[in-house]
Coordinates of C-alpha atoms in Angstrom, one line a residue:
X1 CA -30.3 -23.1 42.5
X2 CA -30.1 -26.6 41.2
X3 CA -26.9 -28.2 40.1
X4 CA -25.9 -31.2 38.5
X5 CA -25.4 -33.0 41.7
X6 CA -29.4 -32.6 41.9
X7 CA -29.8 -34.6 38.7
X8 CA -31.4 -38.2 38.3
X9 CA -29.5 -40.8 36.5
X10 CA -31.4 -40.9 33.5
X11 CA -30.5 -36.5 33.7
X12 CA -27.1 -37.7 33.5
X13 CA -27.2 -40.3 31.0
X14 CA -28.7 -38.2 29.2
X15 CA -26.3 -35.7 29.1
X16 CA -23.3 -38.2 28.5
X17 CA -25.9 -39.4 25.4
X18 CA -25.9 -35.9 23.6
X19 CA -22.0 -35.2 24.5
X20 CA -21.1 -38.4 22.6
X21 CA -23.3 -37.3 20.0
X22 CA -21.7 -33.8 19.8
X23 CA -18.5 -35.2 19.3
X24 CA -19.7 -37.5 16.9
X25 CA -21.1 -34.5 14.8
X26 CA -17.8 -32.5 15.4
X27 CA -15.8 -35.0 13.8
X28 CA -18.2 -35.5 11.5
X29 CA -17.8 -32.0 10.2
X30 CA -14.3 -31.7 10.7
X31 CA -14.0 -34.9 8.1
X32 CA -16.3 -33.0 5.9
X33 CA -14.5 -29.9 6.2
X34 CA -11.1 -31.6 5.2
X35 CA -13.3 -33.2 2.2
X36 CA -13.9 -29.7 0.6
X37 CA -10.4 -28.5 1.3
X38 CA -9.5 -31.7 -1.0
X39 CA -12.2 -31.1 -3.7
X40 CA -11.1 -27.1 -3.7
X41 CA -7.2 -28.3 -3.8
X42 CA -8.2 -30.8 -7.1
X43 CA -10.3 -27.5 -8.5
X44 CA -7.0 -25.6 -8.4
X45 CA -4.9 -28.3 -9.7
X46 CA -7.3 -28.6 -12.7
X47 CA -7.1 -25.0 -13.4
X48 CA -3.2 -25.4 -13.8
X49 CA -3.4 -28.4 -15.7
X50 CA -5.9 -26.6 -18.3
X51 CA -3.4 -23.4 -18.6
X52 CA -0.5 -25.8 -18.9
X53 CA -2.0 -28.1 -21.8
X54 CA -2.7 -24.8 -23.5
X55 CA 1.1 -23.9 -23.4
X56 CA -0.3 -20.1 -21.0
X57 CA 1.4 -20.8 -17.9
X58 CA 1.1 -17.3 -17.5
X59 CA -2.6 -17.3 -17.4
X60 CA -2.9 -19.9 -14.6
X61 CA -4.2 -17.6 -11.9
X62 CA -6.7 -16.2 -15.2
X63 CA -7.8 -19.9 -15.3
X64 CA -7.9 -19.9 -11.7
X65 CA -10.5 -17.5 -11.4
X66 CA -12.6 -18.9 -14.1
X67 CA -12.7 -22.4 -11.8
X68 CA -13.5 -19.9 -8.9
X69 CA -16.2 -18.4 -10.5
X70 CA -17.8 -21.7 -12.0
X71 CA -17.9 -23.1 -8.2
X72 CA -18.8 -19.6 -6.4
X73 CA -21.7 -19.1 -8.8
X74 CA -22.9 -22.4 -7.8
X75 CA -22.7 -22.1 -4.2
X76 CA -24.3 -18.4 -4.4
X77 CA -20.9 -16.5 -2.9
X78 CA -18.4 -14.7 -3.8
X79 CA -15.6 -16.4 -6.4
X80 CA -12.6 -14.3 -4.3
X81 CA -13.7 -16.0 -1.3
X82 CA -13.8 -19.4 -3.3
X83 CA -10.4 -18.6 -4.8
X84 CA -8.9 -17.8 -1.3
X85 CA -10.4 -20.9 0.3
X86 CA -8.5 -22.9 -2.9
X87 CA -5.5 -21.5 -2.2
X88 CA -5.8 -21.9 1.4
X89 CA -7.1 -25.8 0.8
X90 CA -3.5 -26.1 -1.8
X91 CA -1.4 -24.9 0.9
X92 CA -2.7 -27.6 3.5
X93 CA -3.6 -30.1 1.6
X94 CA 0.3 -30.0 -0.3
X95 CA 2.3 -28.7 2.7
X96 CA 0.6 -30.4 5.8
X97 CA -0.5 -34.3 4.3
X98 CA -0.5 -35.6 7.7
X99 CA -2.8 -33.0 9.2
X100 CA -5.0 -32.7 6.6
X101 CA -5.2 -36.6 6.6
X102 CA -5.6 -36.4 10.9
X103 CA -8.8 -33.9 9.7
X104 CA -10.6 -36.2 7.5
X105 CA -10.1 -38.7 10.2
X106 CA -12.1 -36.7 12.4
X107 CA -8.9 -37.1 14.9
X108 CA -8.3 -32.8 14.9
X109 CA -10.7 -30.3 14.5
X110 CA -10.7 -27.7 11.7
X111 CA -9.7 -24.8 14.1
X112 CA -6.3 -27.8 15.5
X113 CA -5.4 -28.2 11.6
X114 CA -4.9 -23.9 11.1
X115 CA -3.7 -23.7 14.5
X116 CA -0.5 -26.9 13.6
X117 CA -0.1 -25.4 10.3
X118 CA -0.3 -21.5 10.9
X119 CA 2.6 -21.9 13.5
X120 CA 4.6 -23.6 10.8
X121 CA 3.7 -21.5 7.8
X122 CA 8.0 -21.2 7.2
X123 CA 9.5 -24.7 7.3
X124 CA 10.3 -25.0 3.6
X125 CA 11.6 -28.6 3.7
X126 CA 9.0 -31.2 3.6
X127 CA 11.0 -33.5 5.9
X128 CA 10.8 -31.0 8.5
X129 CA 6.8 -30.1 8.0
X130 CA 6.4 -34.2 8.6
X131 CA 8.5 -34.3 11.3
X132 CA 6.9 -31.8 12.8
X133 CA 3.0 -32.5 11.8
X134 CA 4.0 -36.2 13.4
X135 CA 4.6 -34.5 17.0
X136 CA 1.6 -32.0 17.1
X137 CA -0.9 -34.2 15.6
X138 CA -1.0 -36.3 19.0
X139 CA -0.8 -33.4 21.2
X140 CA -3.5 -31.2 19.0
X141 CA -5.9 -34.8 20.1
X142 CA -6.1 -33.9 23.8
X143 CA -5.5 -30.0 23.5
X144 CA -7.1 -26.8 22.6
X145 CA -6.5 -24.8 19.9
X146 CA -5.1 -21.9 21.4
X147 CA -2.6 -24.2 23.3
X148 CA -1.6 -26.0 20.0
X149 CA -0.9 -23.4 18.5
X150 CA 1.5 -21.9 21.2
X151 CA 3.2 -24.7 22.0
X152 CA 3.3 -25.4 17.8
X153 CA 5.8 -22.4 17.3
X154 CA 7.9 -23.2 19.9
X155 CA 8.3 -27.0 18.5
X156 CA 8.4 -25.2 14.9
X157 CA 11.5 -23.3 15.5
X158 CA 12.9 -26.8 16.4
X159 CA 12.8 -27.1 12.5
X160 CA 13.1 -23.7 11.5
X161 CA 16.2 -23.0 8.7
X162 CA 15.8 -19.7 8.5
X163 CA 16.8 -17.0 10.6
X164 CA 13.6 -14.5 12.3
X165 CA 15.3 -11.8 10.7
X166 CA 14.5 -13.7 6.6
X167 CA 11.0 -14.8 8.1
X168 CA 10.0 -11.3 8.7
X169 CA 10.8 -9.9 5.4
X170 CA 8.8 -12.6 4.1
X171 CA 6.0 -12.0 6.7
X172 CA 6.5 -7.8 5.6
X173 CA 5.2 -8.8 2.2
X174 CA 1.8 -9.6 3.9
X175 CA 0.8 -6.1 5.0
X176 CA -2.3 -4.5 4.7
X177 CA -5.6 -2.5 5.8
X178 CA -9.3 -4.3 5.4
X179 CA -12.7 -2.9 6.2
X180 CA -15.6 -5.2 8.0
X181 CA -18.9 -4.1 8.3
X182 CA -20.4 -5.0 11.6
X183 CA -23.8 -3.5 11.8
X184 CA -26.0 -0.9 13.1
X185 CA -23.5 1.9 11.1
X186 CA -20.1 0.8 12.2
X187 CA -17.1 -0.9 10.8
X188 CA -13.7 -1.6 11.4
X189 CA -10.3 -1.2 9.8
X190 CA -8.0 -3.7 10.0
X191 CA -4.1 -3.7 9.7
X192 CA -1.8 -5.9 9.9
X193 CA 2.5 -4.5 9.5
X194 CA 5.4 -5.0 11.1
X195 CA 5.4 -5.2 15.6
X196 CA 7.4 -2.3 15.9
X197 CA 5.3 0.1 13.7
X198 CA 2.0 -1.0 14.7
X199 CA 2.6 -0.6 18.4
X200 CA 4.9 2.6 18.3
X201 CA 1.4 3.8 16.1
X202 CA -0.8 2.3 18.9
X203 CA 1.4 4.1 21.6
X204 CA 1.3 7.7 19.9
X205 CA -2.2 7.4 20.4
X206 CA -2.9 5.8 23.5
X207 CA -0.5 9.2 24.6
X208 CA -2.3 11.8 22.4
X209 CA -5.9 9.9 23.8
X210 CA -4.4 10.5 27.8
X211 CA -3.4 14.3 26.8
X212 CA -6.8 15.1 25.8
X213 CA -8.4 13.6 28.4
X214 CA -6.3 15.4 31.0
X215 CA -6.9 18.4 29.6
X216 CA -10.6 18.3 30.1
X217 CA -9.9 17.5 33.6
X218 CA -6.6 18.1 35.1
X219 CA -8.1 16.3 38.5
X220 CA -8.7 13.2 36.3
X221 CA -6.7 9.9 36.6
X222 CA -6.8 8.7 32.9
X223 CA -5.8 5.3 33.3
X224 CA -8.9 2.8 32.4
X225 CA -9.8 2.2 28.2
X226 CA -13.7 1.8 29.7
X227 CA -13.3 3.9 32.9
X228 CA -15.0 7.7 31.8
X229 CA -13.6 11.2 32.9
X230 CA -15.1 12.0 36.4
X231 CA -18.5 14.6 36.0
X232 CA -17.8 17.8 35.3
X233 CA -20.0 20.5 33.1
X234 CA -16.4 20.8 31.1
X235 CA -15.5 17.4 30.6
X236 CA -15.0 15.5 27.9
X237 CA -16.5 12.7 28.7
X238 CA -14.9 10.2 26.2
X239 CA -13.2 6.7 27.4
X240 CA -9.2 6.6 26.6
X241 CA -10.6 3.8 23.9
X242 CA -13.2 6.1 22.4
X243 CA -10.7 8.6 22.0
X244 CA -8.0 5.9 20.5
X245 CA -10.8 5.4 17.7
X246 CA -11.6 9.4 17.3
X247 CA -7.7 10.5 17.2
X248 CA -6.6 7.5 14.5
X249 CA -9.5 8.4 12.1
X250 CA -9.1 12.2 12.7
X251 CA -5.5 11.6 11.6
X252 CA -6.5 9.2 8.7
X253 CA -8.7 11.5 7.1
X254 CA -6.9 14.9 7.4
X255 CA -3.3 14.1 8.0
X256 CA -0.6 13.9 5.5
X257 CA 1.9 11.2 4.7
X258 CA 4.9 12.1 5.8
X259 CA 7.5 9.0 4.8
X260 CA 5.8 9.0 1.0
X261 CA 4.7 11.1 -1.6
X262 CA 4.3 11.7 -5.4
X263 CA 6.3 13.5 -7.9
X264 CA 3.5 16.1 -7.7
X265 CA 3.4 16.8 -3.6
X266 CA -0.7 16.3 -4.3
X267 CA -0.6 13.0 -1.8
X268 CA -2.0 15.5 1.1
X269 CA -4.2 16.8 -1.2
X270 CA -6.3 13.6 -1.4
X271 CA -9.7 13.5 0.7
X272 CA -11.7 10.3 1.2
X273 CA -15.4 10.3 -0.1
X274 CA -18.2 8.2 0.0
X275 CA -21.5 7.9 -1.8
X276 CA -24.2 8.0 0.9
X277 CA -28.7 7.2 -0.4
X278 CA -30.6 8.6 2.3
X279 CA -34.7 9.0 1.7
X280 CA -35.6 12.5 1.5
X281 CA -38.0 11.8 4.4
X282 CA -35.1 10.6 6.7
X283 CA -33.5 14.1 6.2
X284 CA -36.7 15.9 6.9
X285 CA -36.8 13.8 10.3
X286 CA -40.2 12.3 8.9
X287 CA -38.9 8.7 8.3
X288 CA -36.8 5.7 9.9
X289 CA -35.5 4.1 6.9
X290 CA -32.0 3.9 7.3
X291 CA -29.7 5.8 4.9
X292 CA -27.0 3.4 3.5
X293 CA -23.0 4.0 2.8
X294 CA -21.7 2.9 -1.2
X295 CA -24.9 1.0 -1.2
X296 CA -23.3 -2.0 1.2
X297 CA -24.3 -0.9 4.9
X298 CA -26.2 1.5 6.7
X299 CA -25.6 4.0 8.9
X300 CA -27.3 6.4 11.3
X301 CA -29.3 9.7 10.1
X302 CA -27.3 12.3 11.8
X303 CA -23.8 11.0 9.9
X304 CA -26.5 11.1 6.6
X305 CA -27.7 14.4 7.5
X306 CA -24.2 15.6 8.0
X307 CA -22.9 14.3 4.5
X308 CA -25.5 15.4 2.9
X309 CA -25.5 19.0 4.3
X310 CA -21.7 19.3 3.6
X311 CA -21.9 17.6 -0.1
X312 CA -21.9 20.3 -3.0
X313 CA -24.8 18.3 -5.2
X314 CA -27.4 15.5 -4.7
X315 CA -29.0 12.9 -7.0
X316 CA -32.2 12.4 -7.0
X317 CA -32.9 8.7 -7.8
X318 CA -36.5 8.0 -8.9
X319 CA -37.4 4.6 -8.2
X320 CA -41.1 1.8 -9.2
X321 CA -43.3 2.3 -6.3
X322 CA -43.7 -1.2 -6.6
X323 CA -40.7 -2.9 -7.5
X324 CA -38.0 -0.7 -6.1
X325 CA -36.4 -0.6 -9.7
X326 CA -34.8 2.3 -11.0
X327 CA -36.3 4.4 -13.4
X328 CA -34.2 7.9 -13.6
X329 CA -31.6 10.2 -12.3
X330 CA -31.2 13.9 -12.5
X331 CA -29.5 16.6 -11.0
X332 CA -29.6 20.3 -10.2
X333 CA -26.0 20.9 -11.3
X334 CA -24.5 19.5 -14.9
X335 CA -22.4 16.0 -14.8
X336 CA -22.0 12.8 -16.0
X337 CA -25.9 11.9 -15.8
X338 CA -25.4 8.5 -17.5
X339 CA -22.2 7.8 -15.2
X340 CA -24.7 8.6 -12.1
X341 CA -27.6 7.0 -13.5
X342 CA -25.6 3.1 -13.7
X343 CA -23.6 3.7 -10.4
X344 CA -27.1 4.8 -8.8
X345 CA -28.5 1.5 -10.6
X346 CA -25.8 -1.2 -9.8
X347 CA -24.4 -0.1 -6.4
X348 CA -21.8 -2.9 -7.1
X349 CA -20.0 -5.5 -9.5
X350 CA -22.4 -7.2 -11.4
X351 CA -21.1 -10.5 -11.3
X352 CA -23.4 -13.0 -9.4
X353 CA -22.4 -12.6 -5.5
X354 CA -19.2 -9.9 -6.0
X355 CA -19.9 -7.2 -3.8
X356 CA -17.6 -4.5 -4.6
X357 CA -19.2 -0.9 -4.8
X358 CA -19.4 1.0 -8.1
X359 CA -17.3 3.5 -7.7
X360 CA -14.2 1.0 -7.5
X361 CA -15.5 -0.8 -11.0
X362 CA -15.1 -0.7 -14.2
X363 CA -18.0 0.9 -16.5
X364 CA -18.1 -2.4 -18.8
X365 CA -20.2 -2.5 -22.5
X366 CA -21.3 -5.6 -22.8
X367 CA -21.5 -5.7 -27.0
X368 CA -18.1 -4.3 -26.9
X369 CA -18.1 -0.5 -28.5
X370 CA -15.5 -1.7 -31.1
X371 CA -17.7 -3.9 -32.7
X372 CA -21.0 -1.5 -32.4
X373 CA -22.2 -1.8 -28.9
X374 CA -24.0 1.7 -28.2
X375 CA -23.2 3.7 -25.1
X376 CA -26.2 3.8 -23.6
X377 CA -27.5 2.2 -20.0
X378 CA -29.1 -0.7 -21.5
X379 CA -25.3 -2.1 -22.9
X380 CA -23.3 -0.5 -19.6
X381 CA -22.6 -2.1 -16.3
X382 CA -20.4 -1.8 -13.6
X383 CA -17.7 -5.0 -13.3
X384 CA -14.4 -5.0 -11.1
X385 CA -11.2 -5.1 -12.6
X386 CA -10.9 -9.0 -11.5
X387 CA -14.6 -9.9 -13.2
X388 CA -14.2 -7.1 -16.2
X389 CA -10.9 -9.8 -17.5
X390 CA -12.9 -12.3 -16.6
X391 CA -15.6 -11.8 -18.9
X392 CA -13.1 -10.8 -21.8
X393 CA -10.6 -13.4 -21.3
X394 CA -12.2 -16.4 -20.3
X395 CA -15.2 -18.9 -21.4
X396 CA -17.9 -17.1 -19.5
X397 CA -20.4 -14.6 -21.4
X398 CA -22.9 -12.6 -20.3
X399 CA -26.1 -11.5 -22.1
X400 CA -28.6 -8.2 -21.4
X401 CA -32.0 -9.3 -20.6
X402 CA -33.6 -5.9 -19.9
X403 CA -34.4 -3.4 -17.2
X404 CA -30.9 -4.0 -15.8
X405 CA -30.4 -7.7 -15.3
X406 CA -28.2 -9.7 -16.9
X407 CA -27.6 -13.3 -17.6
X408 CA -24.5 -15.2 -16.8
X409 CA -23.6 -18.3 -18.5
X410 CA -20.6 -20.3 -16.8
X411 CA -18.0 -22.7 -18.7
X412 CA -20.1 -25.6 -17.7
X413 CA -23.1 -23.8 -19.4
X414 CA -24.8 -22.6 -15.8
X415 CA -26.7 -19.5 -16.0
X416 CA -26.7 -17.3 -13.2
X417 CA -29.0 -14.0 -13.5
X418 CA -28.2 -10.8 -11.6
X419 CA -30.5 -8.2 -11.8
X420 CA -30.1 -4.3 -10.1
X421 CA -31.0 -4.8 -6.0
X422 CA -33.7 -2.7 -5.4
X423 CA -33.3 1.0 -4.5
X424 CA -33.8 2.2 -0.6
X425 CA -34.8 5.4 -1.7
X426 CA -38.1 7.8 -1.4
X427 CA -40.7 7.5 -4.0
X428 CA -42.9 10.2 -5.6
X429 CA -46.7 9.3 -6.4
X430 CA -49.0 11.5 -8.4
X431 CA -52.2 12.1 -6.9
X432 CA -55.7 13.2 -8.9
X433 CA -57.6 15.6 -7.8
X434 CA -60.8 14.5 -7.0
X435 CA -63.6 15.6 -9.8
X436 CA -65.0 18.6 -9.2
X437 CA -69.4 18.6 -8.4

């Protein structure tokens, strides 16, 4: 096998030629990146200065969003991911000048600015974030990220005021669970709480995952997270990891809180549910298009055959054989047909680029109901909470254009058009019988 040793001198100058170059573009982004973070920092500064020359300071994060949907709309993504990246770019930009500025210098990557800053998220007194920005600038030039970012909370606590005890309640405030889709029908769950909680919970598992492996096999050493149980007819063949996975969901879905609970007792009571469209022809085992979960990612036909076998009605959504666009639904059992027939049609927020599912929106009239708007599909849509105040409390307005799109015009007088995605669902065709001789 050739190595580099085997290279000519051009081979080499070469390679010296593209690695100057790379670092050329990698400070060339990292400036650029530092550029935004200013231009998103002077977007949320404006935001405040319109609410405070209006005498609403309490409608600064209102005008926030409005900013955040002006500039997401533009750049075709979501507005909370624009909002988040303006706080973030605030944060840095206020609290960390001198890393920020070391960034558009191209001196420090983007990855070096979060790593210096993240470690020193708690110094309150600007003195101190200098001081210490000063010291891990230099070392963050000739270092990794990973290492600045170690040796950036041990030359933090240098500066630190505050005892661990304060910073945690602080850092307590920030808990949560997420959801990311990852593909071919799997996601994960995040959560982030406090150390102690989070690895007693990972513990209790890890033991209740090594108990049911041993009792498939009682010969079995259950050690390994990717080592399997050894072959036996009996065994249960899941990893230690695999059953990790099985145990926490099991307990998610049919376990009740014991440390909370409502005045009614009914918190056990609650079961999770999710809206699955699956193609008839999946189901019959005749088709490969995949069935998809609240309308955001898909997942595999025997989870879709299993919902749907357990679920106590369908919809059936007829759909254009052309265009994909929705024409009806109906339903064996009595409901809320019109309720069925926008979720079935919007699958999500209608805002330009929000992607959160129906069921967690509001069902919005667009010619408001008070002031005659019928309640029929044509004047409904789905619109989060955050994007149903927006539209009612801020400059932008939306108008119905037909068939289920709507147009979107911004502050600035963009107009953004969003119209139903198409549905992944089966199609019926009527077929003429041929004339007779």
């Amino acid at each position: 096998m050739a190595a580099l040793v085997d290279a000519t001198v051009e081979q080499v100058e070469a390679l010296a030629a593209l690695t100057d170059m790379l670092v050329g573009l990698e400070r060339t982004i990292s400036s650029l990146q530092a550029a935004r973070d200013g231009v998103l920092a002077v977007g949320s500064r404006l935001a405040l200065q319109v609410a405070d020359e209006a005498e609403h300071p309490d409608f600064g994060d209102l005008t926030a969003r409005t900013v955040a949907a002006e500039m997401a709309a533009a750049l075709r993504v979501s507005d909370r991911t624009v909002q988040a990246r303006m706080t973030e770019a605030v944060w840095r930009v206020e609290r960390f000048p001198l890393v920020w500025a070391a960034q558009g210098a191209g001196r420090i990557s983007a990855a070096h600015a979060r790593a210096i800053c993240d470690a020193a998220e708690h110094l309150e007194d600007a003195a101190d974030r200098d001081a210490y920005s000063a010291e891990m600038v230099p070392f963050a030039e000739s270092e990794s990220p990973n290492r600045v970012s170690r040796y950036g909370r041990r030359v933090a606590e240098r500066f630190q005021s505050r005892s661990v005890d304060e910073r945690h309640r602080d850092a307590r405030e920030k808990r949560s669970v997420w959801v990311k889709d990852v593909g071919d029908g799997m996601s994960q769950l995040g959560l982030l709480g406090p150390a102690a909680l989070v690895h007693g919970a990972f513990e209790r598992l890890m033991q209740m995952a090594q108990s049911v492996q041993k009792s498939g096999s009682p010969e079995q050493a259950s050690a390994q997270d990717q080592e399997p149980a050894q072959e036996h007819e009996d065994d249960d063949r899941r990893t230690v990891a695999q059953l990790r996975a099985d145990l926490a969901l099991d307990l998610l879905l049919t376990g009740a809180p014991a440390g909370h609970d409502t005045p009614d007792g009914l918190l056990a009571a609650i079961r999770g549910s999710v809206s699955v469209t699956v193609p008839v022809t999946t189901l019959m085992g005749r088709g490969t298009t995949p069935a998809e979960l609240d309308g955001r990612t898909p997942i595999d036909a025997a989870s879709a055959k299993a919902l749907a076998g357990a679920a106590s009605g369908w919809d059936r959504i007829l759909t254009h054989p052309i265009t994909g666009a929705l024409l009806a639904v109906d339903r064996y059992r009595p409901g809320s047909e019109l309720k069925r027939h926008l979720r079935a049609r919007d699958q999500r927020c209608r805002f330009p680029a929000c992607g959160y599912a129906a069921r967690d929106c509001d069902i919005d009239h667009h010619h408001d109901a008070a002031r005659g708007g019928p309640t029929v599909a044509r004047n409904l849509g789905h619109l989060c909470r955050r994007h149903h105040v927006l539209k009612h409390h801020s400059p932008w307005v939306v108008e119905v254009l037909g068939d289920g799109a709507y147009a979107w015009t911004s502050p600035t007088g963009r107009v953004y058009v969003d119209r139903p995605q198409p549905q992944n669902t089966v199609t019926f065709v009527e077929e003429h019988d041929p004339a007779p001789f």
